[in-house]
CSV table of C-alpha atoms and ligand atoms in Angstrom, one decimal:
chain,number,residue,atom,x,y,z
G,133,UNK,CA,-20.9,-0.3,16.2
G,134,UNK,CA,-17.5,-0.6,15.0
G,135,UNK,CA,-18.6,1.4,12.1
G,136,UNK,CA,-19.4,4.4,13.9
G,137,UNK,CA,-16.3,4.6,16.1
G,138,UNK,CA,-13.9,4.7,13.1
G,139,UNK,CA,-16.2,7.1,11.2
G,140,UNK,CA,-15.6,9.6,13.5
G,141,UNK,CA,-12.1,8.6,14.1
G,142,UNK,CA,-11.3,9.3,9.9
G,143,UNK,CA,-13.2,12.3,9.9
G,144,UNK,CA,-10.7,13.2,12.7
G,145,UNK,CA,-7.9,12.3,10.8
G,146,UNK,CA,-8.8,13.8,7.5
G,147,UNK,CA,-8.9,17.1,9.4
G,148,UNK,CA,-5.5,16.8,10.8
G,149,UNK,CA,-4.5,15.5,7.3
G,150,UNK,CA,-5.6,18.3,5.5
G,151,UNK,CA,-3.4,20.6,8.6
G,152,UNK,CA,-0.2,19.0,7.9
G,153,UNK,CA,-0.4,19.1,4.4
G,154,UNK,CA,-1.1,22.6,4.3
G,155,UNK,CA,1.3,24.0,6.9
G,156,UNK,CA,3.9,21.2,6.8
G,157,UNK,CA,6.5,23.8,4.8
G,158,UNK,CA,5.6,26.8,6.8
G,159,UNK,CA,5.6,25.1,10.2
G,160,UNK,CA,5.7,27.9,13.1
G,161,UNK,CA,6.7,26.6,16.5
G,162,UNK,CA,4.0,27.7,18.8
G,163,UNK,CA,5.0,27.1,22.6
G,164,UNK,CA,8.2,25.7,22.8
G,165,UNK,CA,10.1,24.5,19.6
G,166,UNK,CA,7.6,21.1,19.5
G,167,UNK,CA,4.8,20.3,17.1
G,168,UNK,CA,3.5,16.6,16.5
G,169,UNK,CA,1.3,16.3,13.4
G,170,UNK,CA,0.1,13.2,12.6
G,171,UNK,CA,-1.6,12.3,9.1
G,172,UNK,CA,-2.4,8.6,9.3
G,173,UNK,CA,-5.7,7.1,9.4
G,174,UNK,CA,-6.6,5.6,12.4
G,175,UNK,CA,-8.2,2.5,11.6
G,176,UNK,CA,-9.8,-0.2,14.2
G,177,UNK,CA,-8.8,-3.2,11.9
G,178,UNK,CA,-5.5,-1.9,11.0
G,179,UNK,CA,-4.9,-1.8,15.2
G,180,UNK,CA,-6.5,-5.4,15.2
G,181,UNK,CA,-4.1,-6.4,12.8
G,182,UNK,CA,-1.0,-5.0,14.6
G,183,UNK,CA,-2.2,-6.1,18.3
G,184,UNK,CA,-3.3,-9.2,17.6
G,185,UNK,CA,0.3,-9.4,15.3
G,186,UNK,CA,-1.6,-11.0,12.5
G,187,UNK,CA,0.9,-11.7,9.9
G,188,UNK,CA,0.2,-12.2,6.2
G,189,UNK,CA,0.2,-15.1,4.7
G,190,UNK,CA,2.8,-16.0,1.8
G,191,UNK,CA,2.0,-16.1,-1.4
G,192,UNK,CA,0.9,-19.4,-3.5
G,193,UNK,CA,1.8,-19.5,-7.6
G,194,UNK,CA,-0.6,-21.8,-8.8
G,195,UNK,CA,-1.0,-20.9,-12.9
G,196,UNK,CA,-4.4,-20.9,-14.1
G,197,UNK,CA,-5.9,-21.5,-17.6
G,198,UNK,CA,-5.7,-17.8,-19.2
G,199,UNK,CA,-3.9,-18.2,-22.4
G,200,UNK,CA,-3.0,-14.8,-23.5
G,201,UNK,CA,0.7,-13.5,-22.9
G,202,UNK,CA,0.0,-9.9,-23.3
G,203,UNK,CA,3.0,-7.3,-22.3
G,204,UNK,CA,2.0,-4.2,-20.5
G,205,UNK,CA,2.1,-1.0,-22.5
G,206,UNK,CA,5.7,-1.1,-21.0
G,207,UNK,CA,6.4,-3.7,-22.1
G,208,UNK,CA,6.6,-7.6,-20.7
G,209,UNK,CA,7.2,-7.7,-16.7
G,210,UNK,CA,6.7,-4.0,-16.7
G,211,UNK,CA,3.7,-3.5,-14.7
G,212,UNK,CA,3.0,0.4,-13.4
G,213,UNK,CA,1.1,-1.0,-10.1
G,214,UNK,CA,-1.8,-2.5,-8.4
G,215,UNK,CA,-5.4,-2.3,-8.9
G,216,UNK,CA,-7.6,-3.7,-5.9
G,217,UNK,CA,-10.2,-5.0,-6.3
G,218,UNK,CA,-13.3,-7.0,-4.6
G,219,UNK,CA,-15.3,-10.2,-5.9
G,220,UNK,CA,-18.9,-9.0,-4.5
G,221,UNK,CA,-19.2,-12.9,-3.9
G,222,UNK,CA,-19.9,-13.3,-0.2
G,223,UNK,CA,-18.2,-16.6,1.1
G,224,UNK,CA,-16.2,-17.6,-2.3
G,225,UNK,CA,-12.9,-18.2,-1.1
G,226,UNK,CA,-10.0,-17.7,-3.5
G,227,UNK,CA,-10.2,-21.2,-4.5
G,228,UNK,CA,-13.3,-21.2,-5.5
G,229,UNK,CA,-13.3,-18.1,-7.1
G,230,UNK,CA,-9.4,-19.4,-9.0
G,231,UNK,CA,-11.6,-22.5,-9.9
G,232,UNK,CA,-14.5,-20.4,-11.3
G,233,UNK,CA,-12.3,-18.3,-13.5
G,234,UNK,CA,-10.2,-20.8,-14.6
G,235,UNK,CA,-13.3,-22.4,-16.0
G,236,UNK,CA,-15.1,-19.3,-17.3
G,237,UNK,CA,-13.1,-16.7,-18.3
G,238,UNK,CA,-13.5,-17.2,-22.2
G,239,UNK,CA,-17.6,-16.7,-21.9
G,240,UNK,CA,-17.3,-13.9,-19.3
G,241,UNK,CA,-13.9,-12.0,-20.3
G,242,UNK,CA,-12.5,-11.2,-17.1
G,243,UNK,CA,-9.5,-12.9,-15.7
G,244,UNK,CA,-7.6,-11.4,-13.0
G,245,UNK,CA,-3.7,-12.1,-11.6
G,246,UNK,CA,-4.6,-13.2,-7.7
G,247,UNK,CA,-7.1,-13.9,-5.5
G,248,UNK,CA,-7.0,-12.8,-1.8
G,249,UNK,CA,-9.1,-14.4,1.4
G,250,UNK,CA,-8.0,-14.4,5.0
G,251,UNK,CA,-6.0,-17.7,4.7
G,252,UNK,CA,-4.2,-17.7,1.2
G,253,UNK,CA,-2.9,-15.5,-1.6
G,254,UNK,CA,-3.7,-17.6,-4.7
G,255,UNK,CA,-1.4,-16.0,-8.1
G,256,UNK,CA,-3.3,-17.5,-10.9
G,257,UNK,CA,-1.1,-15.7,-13.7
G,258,UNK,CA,2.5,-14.7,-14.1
G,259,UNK,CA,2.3,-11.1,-13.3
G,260,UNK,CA,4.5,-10.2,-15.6
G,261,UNK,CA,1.8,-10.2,-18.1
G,262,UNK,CA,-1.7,-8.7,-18.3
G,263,UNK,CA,-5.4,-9.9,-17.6
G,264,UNK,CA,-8.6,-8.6,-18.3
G,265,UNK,CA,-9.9,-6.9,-14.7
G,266,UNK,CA,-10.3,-3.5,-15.6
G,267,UNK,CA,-10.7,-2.4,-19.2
G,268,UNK,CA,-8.4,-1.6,-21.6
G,269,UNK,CA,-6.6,1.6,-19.9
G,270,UNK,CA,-6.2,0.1,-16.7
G,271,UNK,CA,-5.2,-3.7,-18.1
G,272,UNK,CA,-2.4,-2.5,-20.3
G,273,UNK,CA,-1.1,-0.7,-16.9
G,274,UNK,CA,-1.2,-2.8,-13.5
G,275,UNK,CA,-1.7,-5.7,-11.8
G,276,UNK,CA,-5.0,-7.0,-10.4
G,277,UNK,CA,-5.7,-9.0,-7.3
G,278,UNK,CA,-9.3,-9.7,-5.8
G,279,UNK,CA,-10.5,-9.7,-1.9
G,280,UNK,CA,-13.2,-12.5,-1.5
G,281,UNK,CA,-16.0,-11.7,0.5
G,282,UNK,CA,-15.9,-12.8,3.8
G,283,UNK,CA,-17.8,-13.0,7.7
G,284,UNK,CA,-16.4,-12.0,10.4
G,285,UNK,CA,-14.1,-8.9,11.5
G,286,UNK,CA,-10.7,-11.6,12.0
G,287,UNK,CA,-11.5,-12.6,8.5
G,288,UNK,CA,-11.5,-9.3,7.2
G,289,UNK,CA,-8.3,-8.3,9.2
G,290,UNK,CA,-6.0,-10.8,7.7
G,291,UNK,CA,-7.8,-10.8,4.1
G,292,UNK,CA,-7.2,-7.2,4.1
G,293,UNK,CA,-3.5,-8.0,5.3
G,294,UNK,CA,-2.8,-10.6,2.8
G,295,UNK,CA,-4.2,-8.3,0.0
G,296,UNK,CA,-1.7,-5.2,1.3
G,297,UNK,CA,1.0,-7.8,1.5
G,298,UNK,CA,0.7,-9.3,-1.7
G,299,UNK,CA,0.2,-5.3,-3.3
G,300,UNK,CA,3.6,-4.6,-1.6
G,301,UNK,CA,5.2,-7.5,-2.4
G,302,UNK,CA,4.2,-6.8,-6.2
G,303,UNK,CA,5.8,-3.4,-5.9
G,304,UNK,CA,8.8,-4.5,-4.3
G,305,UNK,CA,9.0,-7.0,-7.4
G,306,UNK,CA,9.0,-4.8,-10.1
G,307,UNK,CA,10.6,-2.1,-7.8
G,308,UNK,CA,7.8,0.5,-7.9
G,309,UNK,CA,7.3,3.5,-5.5
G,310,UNK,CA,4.1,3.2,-3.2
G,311,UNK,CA,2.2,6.0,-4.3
G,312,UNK,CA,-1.1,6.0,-3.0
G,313,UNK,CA,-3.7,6.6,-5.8
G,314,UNK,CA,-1.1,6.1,-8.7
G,315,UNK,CA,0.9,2.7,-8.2
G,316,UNK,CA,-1.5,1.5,-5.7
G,317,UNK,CA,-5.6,2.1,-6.9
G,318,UNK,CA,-9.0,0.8,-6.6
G,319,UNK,CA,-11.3,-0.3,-9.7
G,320,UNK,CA,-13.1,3.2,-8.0
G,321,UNK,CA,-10.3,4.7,-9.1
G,322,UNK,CA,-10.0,3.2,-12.5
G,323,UNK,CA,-13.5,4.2,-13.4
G,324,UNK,CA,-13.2,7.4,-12.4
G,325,UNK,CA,-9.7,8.1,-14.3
G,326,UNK,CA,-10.5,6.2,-17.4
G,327,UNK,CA,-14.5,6.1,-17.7
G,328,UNK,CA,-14.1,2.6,-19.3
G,329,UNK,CA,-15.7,0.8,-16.4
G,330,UNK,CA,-18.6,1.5,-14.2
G,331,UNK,CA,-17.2,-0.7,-10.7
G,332,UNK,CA,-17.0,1.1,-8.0
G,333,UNK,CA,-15.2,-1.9,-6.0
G,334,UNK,CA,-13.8,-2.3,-3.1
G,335,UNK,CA,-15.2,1.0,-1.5
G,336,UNK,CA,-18.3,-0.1,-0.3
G,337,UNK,CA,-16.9,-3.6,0.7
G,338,UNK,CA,-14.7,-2.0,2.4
G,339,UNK,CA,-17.2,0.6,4.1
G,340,UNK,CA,-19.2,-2.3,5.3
G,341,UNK,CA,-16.3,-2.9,7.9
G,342,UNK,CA,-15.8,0.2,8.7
G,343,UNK,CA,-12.9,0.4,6.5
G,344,UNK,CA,-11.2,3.1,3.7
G,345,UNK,CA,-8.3,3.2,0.7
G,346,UNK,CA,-6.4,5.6,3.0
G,347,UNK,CA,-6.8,3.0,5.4
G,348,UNK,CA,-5.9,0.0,3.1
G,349,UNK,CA,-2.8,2.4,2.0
G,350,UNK,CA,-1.4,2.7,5.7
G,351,UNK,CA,-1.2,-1.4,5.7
G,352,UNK,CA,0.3,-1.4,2.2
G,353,UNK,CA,2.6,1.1,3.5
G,354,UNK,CA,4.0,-1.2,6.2
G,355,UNK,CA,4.7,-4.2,4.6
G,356,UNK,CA,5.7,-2.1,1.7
G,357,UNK,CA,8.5,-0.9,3.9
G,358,UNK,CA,9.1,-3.9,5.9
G,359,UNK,CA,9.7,-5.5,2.5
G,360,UNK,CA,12.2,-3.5,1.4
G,361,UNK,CA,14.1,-3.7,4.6
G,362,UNK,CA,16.1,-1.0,6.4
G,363,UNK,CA,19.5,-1.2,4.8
G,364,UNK,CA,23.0,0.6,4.6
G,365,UNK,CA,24.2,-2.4,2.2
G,366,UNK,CA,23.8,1.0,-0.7
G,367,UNK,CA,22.3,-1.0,-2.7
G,368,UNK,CA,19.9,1.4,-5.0
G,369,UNK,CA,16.6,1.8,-6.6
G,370,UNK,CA,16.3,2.5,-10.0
G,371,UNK,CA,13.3,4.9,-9.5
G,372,UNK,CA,13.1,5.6,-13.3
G,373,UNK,CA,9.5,6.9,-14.1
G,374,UNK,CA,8.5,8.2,-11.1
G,375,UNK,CA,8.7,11.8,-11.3
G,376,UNK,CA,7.0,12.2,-7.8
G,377,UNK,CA,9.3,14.4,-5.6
G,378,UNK,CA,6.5,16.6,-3.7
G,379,UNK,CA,7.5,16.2,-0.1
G,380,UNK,CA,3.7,16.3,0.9
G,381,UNK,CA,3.3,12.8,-0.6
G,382,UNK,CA,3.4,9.7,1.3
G,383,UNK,CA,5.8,8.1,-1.3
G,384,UNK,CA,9.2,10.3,0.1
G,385,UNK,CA,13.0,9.3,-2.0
G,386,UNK,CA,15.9,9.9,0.3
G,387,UNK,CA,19.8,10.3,-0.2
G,388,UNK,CA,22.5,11.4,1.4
G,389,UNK,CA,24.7,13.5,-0.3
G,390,UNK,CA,27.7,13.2,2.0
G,391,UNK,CA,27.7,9.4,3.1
G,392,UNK,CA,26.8,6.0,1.9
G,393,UNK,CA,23.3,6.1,3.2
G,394,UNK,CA,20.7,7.7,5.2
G,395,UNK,CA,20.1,7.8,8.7
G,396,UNK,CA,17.6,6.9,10.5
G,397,UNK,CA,16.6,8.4,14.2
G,398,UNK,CA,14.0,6.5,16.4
G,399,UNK,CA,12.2,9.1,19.3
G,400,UNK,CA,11.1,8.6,23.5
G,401,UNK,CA,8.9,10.5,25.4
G,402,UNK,CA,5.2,11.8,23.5
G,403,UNK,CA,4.0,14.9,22.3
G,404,UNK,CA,4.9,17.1,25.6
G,405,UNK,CA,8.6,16.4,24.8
G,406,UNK,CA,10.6,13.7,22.7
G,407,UNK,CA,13.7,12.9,23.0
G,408,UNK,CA,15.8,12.2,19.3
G,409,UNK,CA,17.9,8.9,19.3
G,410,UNK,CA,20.1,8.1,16.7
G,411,UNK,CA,19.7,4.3,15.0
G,412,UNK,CA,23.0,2.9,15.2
G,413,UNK,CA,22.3,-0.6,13.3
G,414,UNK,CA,20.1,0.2,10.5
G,415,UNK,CA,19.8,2.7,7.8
G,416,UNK,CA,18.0,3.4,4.3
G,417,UNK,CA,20.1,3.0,0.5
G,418,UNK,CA,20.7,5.9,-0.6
G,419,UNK,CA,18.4,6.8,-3.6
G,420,UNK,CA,15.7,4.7,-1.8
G,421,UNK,CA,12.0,5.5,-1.9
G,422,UNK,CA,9.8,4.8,1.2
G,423,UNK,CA,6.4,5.2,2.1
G,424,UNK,CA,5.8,7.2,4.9
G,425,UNK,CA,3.0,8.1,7.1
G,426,UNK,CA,3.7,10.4,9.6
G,427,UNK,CA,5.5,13.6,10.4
G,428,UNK,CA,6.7,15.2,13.2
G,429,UNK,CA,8.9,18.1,13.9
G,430,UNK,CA,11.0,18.0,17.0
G,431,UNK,CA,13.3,21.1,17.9
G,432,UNK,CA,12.7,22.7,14.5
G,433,UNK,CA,13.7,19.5,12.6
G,434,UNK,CA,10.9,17.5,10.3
G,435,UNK,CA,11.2,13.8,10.8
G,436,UNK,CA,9.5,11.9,7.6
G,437,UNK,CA,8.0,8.5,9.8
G,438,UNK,CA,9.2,5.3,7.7
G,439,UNK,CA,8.6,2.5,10.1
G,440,UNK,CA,6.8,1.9,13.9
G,441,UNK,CA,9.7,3.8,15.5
G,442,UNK,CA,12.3,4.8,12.8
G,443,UNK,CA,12.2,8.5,11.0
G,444,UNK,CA,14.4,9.9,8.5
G,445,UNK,CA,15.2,13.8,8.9
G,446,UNK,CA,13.0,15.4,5.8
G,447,UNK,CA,16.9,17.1,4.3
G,448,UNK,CA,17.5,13.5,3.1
G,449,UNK,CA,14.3,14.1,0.9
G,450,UNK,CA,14.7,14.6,-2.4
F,113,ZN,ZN1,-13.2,-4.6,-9.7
């Protein structure tokens, strides 16, 4: 049942995805001067999550038993981002799945760097070094953390949650962009890129709720964001590597040119007329990235969405 209402909900917001990212440069105001274009998935269990104000849980460092200290292709504590993945164990819980690993990894060469349920984040290696989740492409690259299986939609919610929190978190750590489908993929996507696996997890596992990547993106997004806090201390990202300016992305770098950081507006009303506020107590480092979800033009100006109610005008983009 759930199933079917956020089916048609996607396909609804794929369609106006496709709109904005098409038109978003060449936007011509029809009646008025307002057009509100909105690109993120709707998603049932994302709205669970954020009216039922399920928070993540925090994450628990408990080293396991794998014995390699392996660098990235970067080099140590130079992960390029997050693989997510899914155990295909129904009810193992992280524990039991840490406890399984920790025993077997030797006969069954896989070791991963978390594992995720709907009460606990369990960090079994030191993320600053590899595992063995993904083949050889993929392990030399990113970071790789496991849902568990579980029951019940509330289960799934905050598993999901505390697998985009701990994603986020990982980013924030090694001070990554979010950019969905190259710092942030599935084992889908691995196999697909790379060829040197055949899993197609956590699609289907997540399909079985009703549930996408996009989806799983919007979440990462938001703690991703709410990580990284709203600042004007000017404090600045090194954003070395990431090449990805193309303001069409979700993953958007601002800076202001002419003052010590960027501001931020926040918007009353709805679509038949907003009204633009400025933020007075918060603001984004210059330099910054963000993820960001939504866009709206209001009176000929594109606001870039970076948090529930806080834009940035898109001229900070860079
Ligand atoms: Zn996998």
């Amino acid at each position: 049942m759930i199933s079917k209402k956020i089916l048609t909900s996607v396909a609804t917001s794929v369609a106006l995805a496709s709109i904005s990212f098409t038109t978003i440069g060449q936007v011509i105001p029809e009646v008025g001067s307002q057009i509100q274009i909105t690109q993120a998935a709707t998603s049932a269990i994302n709205d669970y999550i954020n009216n039922n104000n399920i928070q993540p849980v925090s994450i628990t460092n408990q080293e396991g038993t794998f014995s390699y200290w392996n660098g990235y292709e970067n080099g140590v504590g130079k992960p390029e981002g997050v693989v997510i993945h899914e155990t295909a164990t129904p009810g193992a819980t992280a524990q039991n799945e840490a406890t399984y690993f920790n025993r077997e990894w030797s006969n069954i060469y896989t070791y991963v760097h978390a594992f995720v349920d709907n009460t606990q984040i369990l960090n079994i290696k030191n993320t600053d070094y590899t595992v063995w989740g993904a083949g050889p492409t993929a392990n030399a690259k990113f970071i790789q953390v496991e849902l568990c299986e579980v029951s019940s939609t509330d289960a799934f919610a905050r598993s999901v949650a505390n697998q985009a929190y701990y994603t986020a978190s990982k980013l924030v750590q090694y001070n990554l962009p979010f950019t969905p489908g190259t710092t942030v993929l599935s084992h889908n996507d691995v196999s697909k890129r790379w060829g040197e696996t055949t899993h197609t997890d956590p699609v289907g596992y997540f399909a079985k709720w009703g549930y996408s990547m996009d989806q799983f993106y919007d979440l990462v997004g938001k703690y991703y964001n709410q990580l990284k806090g709203n600042t004007n201390s000017g404090s600045t990202n090194n954003n070395s590597g990431n090449t990805n300016t193309n303001t069409n992305s979700n993953s958007i770098t601002v800076n202001n040119p002419n003052g010590n950081y960027v501001p931020l507006v926040s918007m009353d009303g709805d679509s038949t007329r907003f009204t633009v506020n400025k933020v007075m107590n918060r603001a984004l480092a210059n330099k910054s990235p963000w993820y960001t979800d939504k866009i709206r033009v209001v009176d000929g100006v594109t606001y870039r969405r970076v948090a529930t109610n806080e834009w940035v005008d898109q001229s900070y983009v860079i």
